[in-house]
mmCIF file of C-alpha atoms and ligand atoms in Angstrom:
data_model
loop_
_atom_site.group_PDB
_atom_site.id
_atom_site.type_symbol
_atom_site.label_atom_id
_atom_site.label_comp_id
_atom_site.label_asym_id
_atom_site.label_seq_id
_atom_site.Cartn_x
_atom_site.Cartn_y
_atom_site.Cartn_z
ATOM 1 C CA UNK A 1 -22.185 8.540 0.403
ATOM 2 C CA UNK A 2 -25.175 7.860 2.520
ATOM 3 C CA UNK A 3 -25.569 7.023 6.280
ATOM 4 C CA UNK A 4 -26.148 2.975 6.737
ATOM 5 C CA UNK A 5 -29.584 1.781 7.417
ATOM 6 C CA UNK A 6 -30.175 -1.812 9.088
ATOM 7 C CA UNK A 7 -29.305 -3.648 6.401
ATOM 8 C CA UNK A 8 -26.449 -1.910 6.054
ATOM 9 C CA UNK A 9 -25.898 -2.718 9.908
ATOM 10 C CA UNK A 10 -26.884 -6.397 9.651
ATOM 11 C CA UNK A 11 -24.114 -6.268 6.903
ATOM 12 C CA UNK A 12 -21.541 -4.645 9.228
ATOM 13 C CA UNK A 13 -22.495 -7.913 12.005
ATOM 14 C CA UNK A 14 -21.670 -10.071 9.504
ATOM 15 C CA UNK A 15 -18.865 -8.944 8.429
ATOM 16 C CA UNK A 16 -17.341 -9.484 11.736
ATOM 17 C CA UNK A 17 -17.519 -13.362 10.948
ATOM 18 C CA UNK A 18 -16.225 -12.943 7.842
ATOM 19 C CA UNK A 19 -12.875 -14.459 6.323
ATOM 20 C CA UNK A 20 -10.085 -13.105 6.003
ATOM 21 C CA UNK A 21 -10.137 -11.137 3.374
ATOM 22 C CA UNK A 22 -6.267 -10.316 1.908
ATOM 23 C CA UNK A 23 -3.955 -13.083 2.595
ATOM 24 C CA UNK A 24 -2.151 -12.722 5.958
ATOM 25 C CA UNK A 25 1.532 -14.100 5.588
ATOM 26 C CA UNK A 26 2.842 -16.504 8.621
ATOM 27 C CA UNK A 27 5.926 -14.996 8.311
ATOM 28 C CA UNK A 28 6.315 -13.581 11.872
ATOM 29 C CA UNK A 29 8.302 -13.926 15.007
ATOM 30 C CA UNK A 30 7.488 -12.538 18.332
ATOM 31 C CA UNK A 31 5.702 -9.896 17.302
ATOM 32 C CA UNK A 32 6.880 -7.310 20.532
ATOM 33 C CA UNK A 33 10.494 -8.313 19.297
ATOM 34 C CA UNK A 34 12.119 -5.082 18.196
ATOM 35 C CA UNK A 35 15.243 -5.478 15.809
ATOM 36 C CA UNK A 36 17.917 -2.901 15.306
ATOM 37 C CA UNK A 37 18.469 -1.564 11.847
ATOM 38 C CA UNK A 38 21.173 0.786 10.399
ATOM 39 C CA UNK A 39 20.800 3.211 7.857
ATOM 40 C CA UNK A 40 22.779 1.978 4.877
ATOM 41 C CA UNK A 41 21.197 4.545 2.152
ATOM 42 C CA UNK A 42 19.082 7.584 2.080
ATOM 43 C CA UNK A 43 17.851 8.452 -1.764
ATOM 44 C CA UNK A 44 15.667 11.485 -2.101
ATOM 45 C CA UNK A 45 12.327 10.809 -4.206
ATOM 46 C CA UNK A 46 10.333 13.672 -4.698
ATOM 47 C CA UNK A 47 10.129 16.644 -2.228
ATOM 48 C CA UNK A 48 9.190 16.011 1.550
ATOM 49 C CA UNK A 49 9.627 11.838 0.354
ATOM 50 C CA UNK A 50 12.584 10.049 0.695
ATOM 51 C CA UNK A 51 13.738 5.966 0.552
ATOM 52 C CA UNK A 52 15.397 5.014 3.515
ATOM 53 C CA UNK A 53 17.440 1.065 2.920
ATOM 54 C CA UNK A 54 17.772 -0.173 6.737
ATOM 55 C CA UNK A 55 20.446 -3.188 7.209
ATOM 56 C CA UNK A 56 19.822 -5.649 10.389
ATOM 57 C CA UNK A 57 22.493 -5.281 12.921
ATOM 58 C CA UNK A 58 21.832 -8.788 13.657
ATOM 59 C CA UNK A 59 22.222 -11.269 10.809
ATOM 60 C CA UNK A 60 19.737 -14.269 12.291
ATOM 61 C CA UNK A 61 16.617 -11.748 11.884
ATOM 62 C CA UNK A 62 17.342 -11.730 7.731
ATOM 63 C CA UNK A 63 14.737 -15.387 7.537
ATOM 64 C CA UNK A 64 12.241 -14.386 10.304
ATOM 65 C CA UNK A 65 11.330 -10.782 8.996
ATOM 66 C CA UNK A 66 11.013 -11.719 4.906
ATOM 67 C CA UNK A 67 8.016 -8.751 4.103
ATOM 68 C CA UNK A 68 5.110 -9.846 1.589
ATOM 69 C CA UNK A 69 4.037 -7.293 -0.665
ATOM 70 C CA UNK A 70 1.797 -4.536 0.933
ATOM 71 C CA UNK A 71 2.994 -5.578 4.779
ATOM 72 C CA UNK A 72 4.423 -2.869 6.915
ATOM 73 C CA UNK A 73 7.152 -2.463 9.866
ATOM 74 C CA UNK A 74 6.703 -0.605 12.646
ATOM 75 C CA UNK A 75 9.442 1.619 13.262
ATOM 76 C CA UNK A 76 10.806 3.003 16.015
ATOM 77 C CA UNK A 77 12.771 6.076 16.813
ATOM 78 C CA UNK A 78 13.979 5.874 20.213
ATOM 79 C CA UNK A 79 12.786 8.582 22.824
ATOM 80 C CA UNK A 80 9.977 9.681 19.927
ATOM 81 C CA UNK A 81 7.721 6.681 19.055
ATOM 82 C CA UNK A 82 6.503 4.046 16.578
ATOM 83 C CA UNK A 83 5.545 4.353 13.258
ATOM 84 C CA UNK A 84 3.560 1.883 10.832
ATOM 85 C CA UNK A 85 5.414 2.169 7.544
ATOM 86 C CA UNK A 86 4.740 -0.034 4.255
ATOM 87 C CA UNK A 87 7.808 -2.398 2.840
ATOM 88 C CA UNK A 88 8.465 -0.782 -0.398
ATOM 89 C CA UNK A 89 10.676 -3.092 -1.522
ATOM 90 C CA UNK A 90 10.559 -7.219 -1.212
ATOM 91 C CA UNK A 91 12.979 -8.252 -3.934
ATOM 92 C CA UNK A 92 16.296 -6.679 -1.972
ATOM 93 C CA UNK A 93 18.999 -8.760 -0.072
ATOM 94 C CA UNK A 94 17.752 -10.901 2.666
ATOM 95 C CA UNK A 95 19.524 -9.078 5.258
ATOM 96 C CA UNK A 96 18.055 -5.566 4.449
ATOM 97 C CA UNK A 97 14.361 -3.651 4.327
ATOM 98 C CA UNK A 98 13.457 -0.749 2.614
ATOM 99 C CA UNK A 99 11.328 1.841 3.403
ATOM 100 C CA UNK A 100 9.568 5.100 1.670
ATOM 101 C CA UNK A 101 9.180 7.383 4.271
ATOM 102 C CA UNK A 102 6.724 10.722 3.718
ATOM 103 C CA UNK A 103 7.940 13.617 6.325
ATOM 104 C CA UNK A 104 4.875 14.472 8.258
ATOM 105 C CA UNK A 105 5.237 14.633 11.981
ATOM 106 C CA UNK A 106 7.561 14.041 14.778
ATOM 107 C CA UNK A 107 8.572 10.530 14.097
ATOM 108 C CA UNK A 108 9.032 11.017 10.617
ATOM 109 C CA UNK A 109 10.369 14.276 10.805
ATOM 110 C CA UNK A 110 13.105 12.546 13.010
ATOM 111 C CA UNK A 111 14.181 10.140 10.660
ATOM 112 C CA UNK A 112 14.751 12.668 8.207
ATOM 113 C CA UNK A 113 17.554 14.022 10.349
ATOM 114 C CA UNK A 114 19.074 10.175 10.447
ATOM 115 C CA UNK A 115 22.662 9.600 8.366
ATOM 116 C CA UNK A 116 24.006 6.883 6.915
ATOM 117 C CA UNK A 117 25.146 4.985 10.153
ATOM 118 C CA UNK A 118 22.515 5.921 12.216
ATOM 119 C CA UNK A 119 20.321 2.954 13.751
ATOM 120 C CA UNK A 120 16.645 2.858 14.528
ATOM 121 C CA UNK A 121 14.350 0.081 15.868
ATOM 122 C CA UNK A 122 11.969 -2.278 13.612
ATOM 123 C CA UNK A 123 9.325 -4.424 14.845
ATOM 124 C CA UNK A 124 7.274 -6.561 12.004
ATOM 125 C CA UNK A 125 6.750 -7.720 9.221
ATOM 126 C CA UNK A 126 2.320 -7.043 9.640
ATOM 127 C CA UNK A 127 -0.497 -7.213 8.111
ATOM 128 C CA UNK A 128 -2.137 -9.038 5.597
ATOM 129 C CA UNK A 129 -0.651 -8.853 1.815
ATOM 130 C CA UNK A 130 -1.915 -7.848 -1.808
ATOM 131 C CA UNK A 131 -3.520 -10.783 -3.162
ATOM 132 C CA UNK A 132 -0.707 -12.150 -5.505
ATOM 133 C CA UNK A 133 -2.237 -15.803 -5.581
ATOM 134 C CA UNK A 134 -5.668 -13.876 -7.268
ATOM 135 C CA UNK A 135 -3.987 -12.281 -9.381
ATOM 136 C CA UNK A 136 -2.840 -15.060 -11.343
ATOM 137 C CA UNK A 137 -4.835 -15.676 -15.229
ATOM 138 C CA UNK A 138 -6.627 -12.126 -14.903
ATOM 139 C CA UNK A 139 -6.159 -8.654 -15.987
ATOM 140 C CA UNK A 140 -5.057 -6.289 -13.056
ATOM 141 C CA UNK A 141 -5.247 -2.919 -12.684
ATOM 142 C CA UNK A 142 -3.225 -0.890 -10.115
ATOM 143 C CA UNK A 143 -4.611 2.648 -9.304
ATOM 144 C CA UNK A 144 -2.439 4.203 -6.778
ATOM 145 C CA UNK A 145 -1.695 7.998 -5.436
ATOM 146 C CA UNK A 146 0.990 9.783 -3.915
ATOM 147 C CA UNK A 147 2.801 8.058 -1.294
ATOM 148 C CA UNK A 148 0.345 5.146 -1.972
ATOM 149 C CA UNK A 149 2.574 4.032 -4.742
ATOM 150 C CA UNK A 150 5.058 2.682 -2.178
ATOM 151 C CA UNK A 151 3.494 -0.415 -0.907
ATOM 152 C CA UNK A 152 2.612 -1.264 -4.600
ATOM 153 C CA UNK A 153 5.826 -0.834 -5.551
ATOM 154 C CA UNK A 154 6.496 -4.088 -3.758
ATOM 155 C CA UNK A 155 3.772 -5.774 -5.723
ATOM 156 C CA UNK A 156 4.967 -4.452 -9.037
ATOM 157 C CA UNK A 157 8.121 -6.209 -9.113
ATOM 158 C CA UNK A 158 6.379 -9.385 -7.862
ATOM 159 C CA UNK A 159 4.058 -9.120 -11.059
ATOM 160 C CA UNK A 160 6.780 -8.710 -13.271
ATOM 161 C CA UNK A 161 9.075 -11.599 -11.437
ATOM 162 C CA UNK A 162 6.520 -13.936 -12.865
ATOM 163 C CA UNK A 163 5.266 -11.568 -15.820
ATOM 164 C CA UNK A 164 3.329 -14.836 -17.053
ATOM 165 C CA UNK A 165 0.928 -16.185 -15.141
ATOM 166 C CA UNK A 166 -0.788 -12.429 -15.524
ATOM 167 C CA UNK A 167 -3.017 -11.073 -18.415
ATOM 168 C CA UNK A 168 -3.050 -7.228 -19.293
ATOM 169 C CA UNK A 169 -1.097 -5.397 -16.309
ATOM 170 C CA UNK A 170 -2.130 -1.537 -16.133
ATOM 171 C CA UNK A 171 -0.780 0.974 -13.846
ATOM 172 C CA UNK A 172 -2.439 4.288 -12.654
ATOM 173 C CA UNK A 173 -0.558 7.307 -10.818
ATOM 174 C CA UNK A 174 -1.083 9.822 -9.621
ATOM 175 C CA UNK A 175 0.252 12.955 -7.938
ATOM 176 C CA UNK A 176 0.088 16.647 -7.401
ATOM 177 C CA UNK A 177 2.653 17.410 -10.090
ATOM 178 C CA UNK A 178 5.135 16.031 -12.131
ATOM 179 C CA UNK A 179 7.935 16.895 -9.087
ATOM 180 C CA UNK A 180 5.899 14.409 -6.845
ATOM 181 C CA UNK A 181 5.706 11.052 -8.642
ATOM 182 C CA UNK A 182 7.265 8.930 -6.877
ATOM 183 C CA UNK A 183 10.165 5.868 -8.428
ATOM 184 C CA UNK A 184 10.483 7.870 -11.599
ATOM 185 C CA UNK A 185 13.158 6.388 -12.719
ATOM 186 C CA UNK A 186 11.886 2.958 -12.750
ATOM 187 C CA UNK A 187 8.772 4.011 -15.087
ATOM 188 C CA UNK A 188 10.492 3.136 -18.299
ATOM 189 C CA UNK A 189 11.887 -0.443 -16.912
ATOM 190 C CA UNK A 190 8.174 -1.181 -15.598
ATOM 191 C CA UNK A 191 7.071 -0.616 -19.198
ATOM 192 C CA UNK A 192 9.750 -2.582 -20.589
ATOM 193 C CA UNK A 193 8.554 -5.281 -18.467
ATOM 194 C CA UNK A 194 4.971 -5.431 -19.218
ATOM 195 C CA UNK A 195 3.212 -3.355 -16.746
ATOM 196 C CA UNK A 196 1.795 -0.339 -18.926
ATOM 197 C CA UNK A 197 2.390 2.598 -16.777
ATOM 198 C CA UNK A 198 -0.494 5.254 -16.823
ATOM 199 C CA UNK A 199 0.534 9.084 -15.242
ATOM 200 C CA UNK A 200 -1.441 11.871 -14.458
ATOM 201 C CA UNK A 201 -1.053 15.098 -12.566
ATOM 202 C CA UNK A 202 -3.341 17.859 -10.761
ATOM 203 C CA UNK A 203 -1.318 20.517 -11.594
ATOM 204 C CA UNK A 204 1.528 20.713 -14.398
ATOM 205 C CA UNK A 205 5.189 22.306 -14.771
ATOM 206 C CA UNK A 206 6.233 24.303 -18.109
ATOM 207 C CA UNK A 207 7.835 21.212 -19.435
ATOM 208 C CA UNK A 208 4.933 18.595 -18.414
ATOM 209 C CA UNK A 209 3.057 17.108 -21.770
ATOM 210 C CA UNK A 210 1.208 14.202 -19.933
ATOM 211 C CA UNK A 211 -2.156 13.779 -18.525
ATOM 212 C CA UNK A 212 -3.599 16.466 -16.342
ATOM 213 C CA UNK A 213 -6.477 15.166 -13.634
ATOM 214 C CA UNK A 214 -7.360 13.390 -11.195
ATOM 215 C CA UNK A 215 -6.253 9.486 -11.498
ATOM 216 C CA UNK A 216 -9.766 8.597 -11.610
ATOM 217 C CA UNK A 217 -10.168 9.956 -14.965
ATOM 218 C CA UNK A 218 -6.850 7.691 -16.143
ATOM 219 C CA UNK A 219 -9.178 5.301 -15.329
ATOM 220 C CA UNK A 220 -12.698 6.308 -16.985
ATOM 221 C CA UNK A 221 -10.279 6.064 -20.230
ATOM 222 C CA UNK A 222 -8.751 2.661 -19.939
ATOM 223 C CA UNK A 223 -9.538 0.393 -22.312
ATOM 224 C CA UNK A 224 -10.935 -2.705 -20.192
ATOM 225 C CA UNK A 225 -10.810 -6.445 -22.134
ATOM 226 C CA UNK A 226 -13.206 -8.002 -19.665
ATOM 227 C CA UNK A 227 -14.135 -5.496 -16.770
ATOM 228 C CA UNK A 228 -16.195 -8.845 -15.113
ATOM 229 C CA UNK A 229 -12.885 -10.951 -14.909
ATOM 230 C CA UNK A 230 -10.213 -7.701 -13.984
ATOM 231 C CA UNK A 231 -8.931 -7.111 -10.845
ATOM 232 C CA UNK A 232 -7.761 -4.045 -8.967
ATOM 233 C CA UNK A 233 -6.143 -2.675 -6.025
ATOM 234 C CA UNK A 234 -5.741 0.403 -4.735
ATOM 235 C CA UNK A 235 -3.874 2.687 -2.194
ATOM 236 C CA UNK A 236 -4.138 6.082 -1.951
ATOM 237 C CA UNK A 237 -5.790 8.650 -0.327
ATOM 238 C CA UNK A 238 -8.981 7.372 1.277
ATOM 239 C CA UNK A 239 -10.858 10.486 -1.045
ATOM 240 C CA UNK A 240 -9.411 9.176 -4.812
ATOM 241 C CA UNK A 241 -9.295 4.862 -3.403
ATOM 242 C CA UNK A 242 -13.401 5.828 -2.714
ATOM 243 C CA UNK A 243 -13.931 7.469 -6.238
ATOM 244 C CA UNK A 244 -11.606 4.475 -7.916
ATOM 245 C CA UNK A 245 -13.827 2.144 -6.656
ATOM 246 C CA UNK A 246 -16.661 3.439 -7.491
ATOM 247 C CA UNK A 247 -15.588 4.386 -10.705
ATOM 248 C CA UNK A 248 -14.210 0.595 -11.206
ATOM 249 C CA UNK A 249 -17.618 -0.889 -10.461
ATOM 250 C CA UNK A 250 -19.558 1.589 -13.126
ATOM 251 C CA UNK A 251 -17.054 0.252 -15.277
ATOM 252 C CA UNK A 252 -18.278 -3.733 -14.651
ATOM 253 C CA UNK A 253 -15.500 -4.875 -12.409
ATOM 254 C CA UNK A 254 -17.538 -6.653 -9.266
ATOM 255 C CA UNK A 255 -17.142 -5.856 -5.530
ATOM 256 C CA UNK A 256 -15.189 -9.304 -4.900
ATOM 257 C CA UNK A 257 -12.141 -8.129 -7.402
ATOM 258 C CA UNK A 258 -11.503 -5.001 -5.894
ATOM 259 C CA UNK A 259 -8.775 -4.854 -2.890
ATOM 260 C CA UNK A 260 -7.446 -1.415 -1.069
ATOM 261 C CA UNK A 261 -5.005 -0.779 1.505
ATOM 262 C CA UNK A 262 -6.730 1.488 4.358
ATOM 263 C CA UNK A 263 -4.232 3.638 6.875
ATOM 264 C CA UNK A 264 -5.635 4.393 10.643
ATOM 265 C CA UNK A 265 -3.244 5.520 13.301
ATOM 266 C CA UNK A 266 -1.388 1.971 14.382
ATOM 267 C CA UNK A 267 -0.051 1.496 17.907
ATOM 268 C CA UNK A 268 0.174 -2.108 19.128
ATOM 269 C CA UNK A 269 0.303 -3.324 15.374
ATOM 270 C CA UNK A 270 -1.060 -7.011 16.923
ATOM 271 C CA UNK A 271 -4.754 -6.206 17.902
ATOM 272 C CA UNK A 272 -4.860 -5.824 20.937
ATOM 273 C CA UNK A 273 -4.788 -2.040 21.485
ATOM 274 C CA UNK A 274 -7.971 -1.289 19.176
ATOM 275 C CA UNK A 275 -6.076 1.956 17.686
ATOM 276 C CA UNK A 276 -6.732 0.655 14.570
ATOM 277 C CA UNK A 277 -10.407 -0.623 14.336
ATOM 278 C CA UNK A 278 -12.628 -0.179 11.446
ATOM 279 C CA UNK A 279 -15.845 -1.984 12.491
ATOM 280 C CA UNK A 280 -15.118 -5.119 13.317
ATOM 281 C CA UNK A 281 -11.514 -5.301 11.293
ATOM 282 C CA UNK A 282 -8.743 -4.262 13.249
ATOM 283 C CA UNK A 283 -6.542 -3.267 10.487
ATOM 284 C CA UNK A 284 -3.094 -3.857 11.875
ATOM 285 C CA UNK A 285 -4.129 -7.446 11.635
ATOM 286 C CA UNK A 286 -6.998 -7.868 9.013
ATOM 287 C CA UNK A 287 -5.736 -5.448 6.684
ATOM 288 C CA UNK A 288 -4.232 -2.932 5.856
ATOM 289 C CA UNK A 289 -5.271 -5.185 2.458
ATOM 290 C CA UNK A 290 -9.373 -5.546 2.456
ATOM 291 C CA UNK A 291 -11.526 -6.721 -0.045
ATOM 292 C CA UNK A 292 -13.362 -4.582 -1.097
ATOM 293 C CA UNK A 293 -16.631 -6.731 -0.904
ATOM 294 C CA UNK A 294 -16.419 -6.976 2.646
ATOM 295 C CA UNK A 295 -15.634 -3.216 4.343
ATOM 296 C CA UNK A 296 -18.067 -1.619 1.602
ATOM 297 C CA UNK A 297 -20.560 -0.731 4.190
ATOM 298 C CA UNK A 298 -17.988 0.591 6.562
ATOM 299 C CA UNK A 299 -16.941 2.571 3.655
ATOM 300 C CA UNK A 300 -19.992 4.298 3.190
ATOM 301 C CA UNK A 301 -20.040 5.059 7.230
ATOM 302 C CA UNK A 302 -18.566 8.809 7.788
ATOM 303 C CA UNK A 303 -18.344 8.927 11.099
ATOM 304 C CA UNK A 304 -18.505 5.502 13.266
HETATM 305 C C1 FAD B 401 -0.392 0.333 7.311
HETATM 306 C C2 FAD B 401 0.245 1.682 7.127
HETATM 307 C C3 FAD B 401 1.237 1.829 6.194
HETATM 308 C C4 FAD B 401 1.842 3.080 6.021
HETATM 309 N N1 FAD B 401 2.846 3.191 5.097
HETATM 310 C C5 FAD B 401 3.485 4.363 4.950
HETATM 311 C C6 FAD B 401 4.577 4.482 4.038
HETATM 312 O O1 FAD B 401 4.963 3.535 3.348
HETATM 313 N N2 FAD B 401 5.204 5.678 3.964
HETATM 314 C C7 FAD B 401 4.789 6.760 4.708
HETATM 315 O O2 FAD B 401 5.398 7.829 4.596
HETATM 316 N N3 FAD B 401 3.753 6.687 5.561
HETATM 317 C C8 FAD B 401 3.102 5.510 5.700
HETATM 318 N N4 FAD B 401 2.064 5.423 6.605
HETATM 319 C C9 FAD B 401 1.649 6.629 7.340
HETATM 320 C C10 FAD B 401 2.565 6.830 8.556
HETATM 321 O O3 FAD B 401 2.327 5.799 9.500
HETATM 322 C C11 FAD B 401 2.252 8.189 9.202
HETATM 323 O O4 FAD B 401 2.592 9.211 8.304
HETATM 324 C C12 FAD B 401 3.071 8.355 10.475
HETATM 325 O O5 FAD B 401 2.527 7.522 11.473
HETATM 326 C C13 FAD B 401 3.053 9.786 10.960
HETATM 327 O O6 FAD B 401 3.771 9.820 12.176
HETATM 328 P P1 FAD B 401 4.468 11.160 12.679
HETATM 329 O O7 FAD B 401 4.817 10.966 14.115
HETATM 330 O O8 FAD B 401 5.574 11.560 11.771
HETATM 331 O O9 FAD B 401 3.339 12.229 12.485
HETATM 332 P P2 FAD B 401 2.278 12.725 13.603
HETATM 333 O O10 FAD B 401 2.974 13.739 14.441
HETATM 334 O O11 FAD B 401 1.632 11.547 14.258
HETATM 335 O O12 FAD B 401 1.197 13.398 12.642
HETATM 336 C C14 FAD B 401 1.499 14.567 11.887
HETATM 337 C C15 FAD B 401 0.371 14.873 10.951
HETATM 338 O O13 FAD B 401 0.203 13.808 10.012
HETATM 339 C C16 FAD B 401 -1.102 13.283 10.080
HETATM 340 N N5 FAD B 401 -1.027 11.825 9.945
HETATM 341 C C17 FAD B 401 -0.594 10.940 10.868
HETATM 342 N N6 FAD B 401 -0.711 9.684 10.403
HETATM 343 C C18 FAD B 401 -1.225 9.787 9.180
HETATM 344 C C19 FAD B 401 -1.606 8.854 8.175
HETATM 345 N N7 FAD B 401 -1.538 7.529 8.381
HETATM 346 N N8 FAD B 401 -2.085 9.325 7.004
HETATM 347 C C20 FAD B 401 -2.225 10.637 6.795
HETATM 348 N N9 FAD B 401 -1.907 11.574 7.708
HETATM 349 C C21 FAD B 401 -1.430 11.167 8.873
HETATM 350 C C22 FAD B 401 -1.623 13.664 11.456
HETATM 351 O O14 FAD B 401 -3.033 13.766 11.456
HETATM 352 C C23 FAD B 401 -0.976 15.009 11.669
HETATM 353 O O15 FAD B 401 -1.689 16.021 11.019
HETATM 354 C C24 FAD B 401 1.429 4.189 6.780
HETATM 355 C C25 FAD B 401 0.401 4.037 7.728
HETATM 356 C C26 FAD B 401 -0.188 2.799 7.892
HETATM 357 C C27 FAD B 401 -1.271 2.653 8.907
HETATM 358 S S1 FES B 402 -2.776 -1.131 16.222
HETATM 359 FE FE1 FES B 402 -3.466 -2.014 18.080
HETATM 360 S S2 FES B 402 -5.198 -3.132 17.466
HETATM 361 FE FE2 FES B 402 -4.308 -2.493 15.594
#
């Protein structure tokens, strides 16, 4: 993608005034409140990913910390740091929050080695939230890879809870191979539901008979009723959530129906610390949701 000219900088300016962009939930406390959280279930997903289910040690936080799809927690390992990690899960008891936790560095490494028992710190719910209210009369399309399928996860079982008020629902995954697709089990019940689930993988096993490729081409082939009234949302790698979009829009969906979740390194998680900042978004607070329509020329900037 090219470097931004003037316009493209005049664009940029503006954007700072911009709306809000993904809806950001007033569901929030004291945001420097950190609540403590024991581990009440650890369920291995797919290799180096595992789904951790966190009850509150206090009861009274259940009300104040309800997650809207595509918010995350920060999480906090005592002695190692914070960690900004997606709500995978929206529709379990009030007094719990579930996580999907890739093992990458220190922090997460650390709550690998946590049991059943163990308790950790949780500051949130943050961030603004897919854009259910949007959603509603259109056909959506999901396109989501690896560990991106986590926060949207939380937004598939809000799609189904009111099956509906949506048109065609399509959803696109993928993953390196067939071992790394994440929720599995819960394929056949998303089907059953009304959300047409759509696999693909880079490289096979001996027993794989699915789709082999890059998610992109999952959705070159999808049959679109009326690309000009679909939406779709994406979270992935910032690599395949470029080449879906751009994809998407040769396909006729416009710039102002696409949404994507963007990941930068999160510290304060209120914006104040700037850690986050994409232009003029700080995304801890604007996003990690964006319409599309209004970070497109940040997109296209490779180095700020
Ligand atoms: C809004 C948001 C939601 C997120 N949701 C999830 C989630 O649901 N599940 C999940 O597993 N992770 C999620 N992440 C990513 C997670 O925050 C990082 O993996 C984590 O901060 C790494 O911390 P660490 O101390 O274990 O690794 P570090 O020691 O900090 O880093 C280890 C390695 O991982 C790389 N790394 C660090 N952060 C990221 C990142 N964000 N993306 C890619 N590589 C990174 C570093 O460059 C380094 O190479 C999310 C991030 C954001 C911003
Ligand atoms: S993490 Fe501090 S400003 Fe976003």
């Amino acid at each position: 993608m090219s470097e931004p000219g003037s316009d493209d900088v005049s664009a940029i300016k503006q954007q700072a005034k911009a709306v809000t962009q993904a809806p950001v939930p007033e569901n929030r406390g004291n945001p420097w409140q950190v609540d403590a959280a024991v581990v009440t279930e650890i369920r291995d997903e797919t290799p180096g990913v595992a789904t951790f289910q966190f009850a509150w040690v206090d009861k009274n936080v259940t009300s104040r910390v309800a997650a809207q799809p595509g918010q995350f927690n920060m999480l906090y390992m005592p002695g190692l740091g914070e960690v900004a990690i997606s709500v995978s899960d929206s529709q379990i008891r009030a007094d719990q929050v579930v996580h999907t936790i890739r093992e990458v560095g220190n922090v997460t490494g650390a709550m690998f080695r946590l049991a059943v028992g163990d308790t950790i710190g949780v500051r949130g719910p943050f961030g603004s939230a897919w854009p259910l209210d949007h959603c509603v009369g259109h056909d959506v399309v999901l396109v989501c890879g690896g560990i991106g399928l986590a926060p949207m996860r939380t937004l598939v079982n809000e799609l189904i809870r009111c099956r509906d008020q949506y048109g065609e629902l399509n959803l696109l995954i993928g993953a390196r191979t067939p071992l790394d697709l994440l929720y599995q089990s819960e394929y056949p019940q998303w089907n059953s539901r009304g959300i047409n689930v759509h696999t693909t993988v880079d490289r096979a096993t001996a027993t794989w008979s699915g789709n082999i490729g890059v998610v992109i081409l999952l959705l070159e082939r999808l049959k679109l009723r009326d690309p000009a009234q679909t939406l779709l949302m994406t979270c992935g790698p910032e690599v395949m959530m470029k080449y879906t979009i751009q994809t998407a829009i040769s396909r006729g969906l416009t710039y102002d129906h696409i949404w994507l979740s963007l990941e930068r390194n999160m510290n304060c998680a209120v914006g104040t610390c700037g850690h986050c900042q994409f232009g003029p978004h700080f995304l801890c607070k604007d996003g990690p949701v964006l319409r599309f329509d209004q970070v497109q020329a940040l997109m296209e900037v490779t180095d700020l």
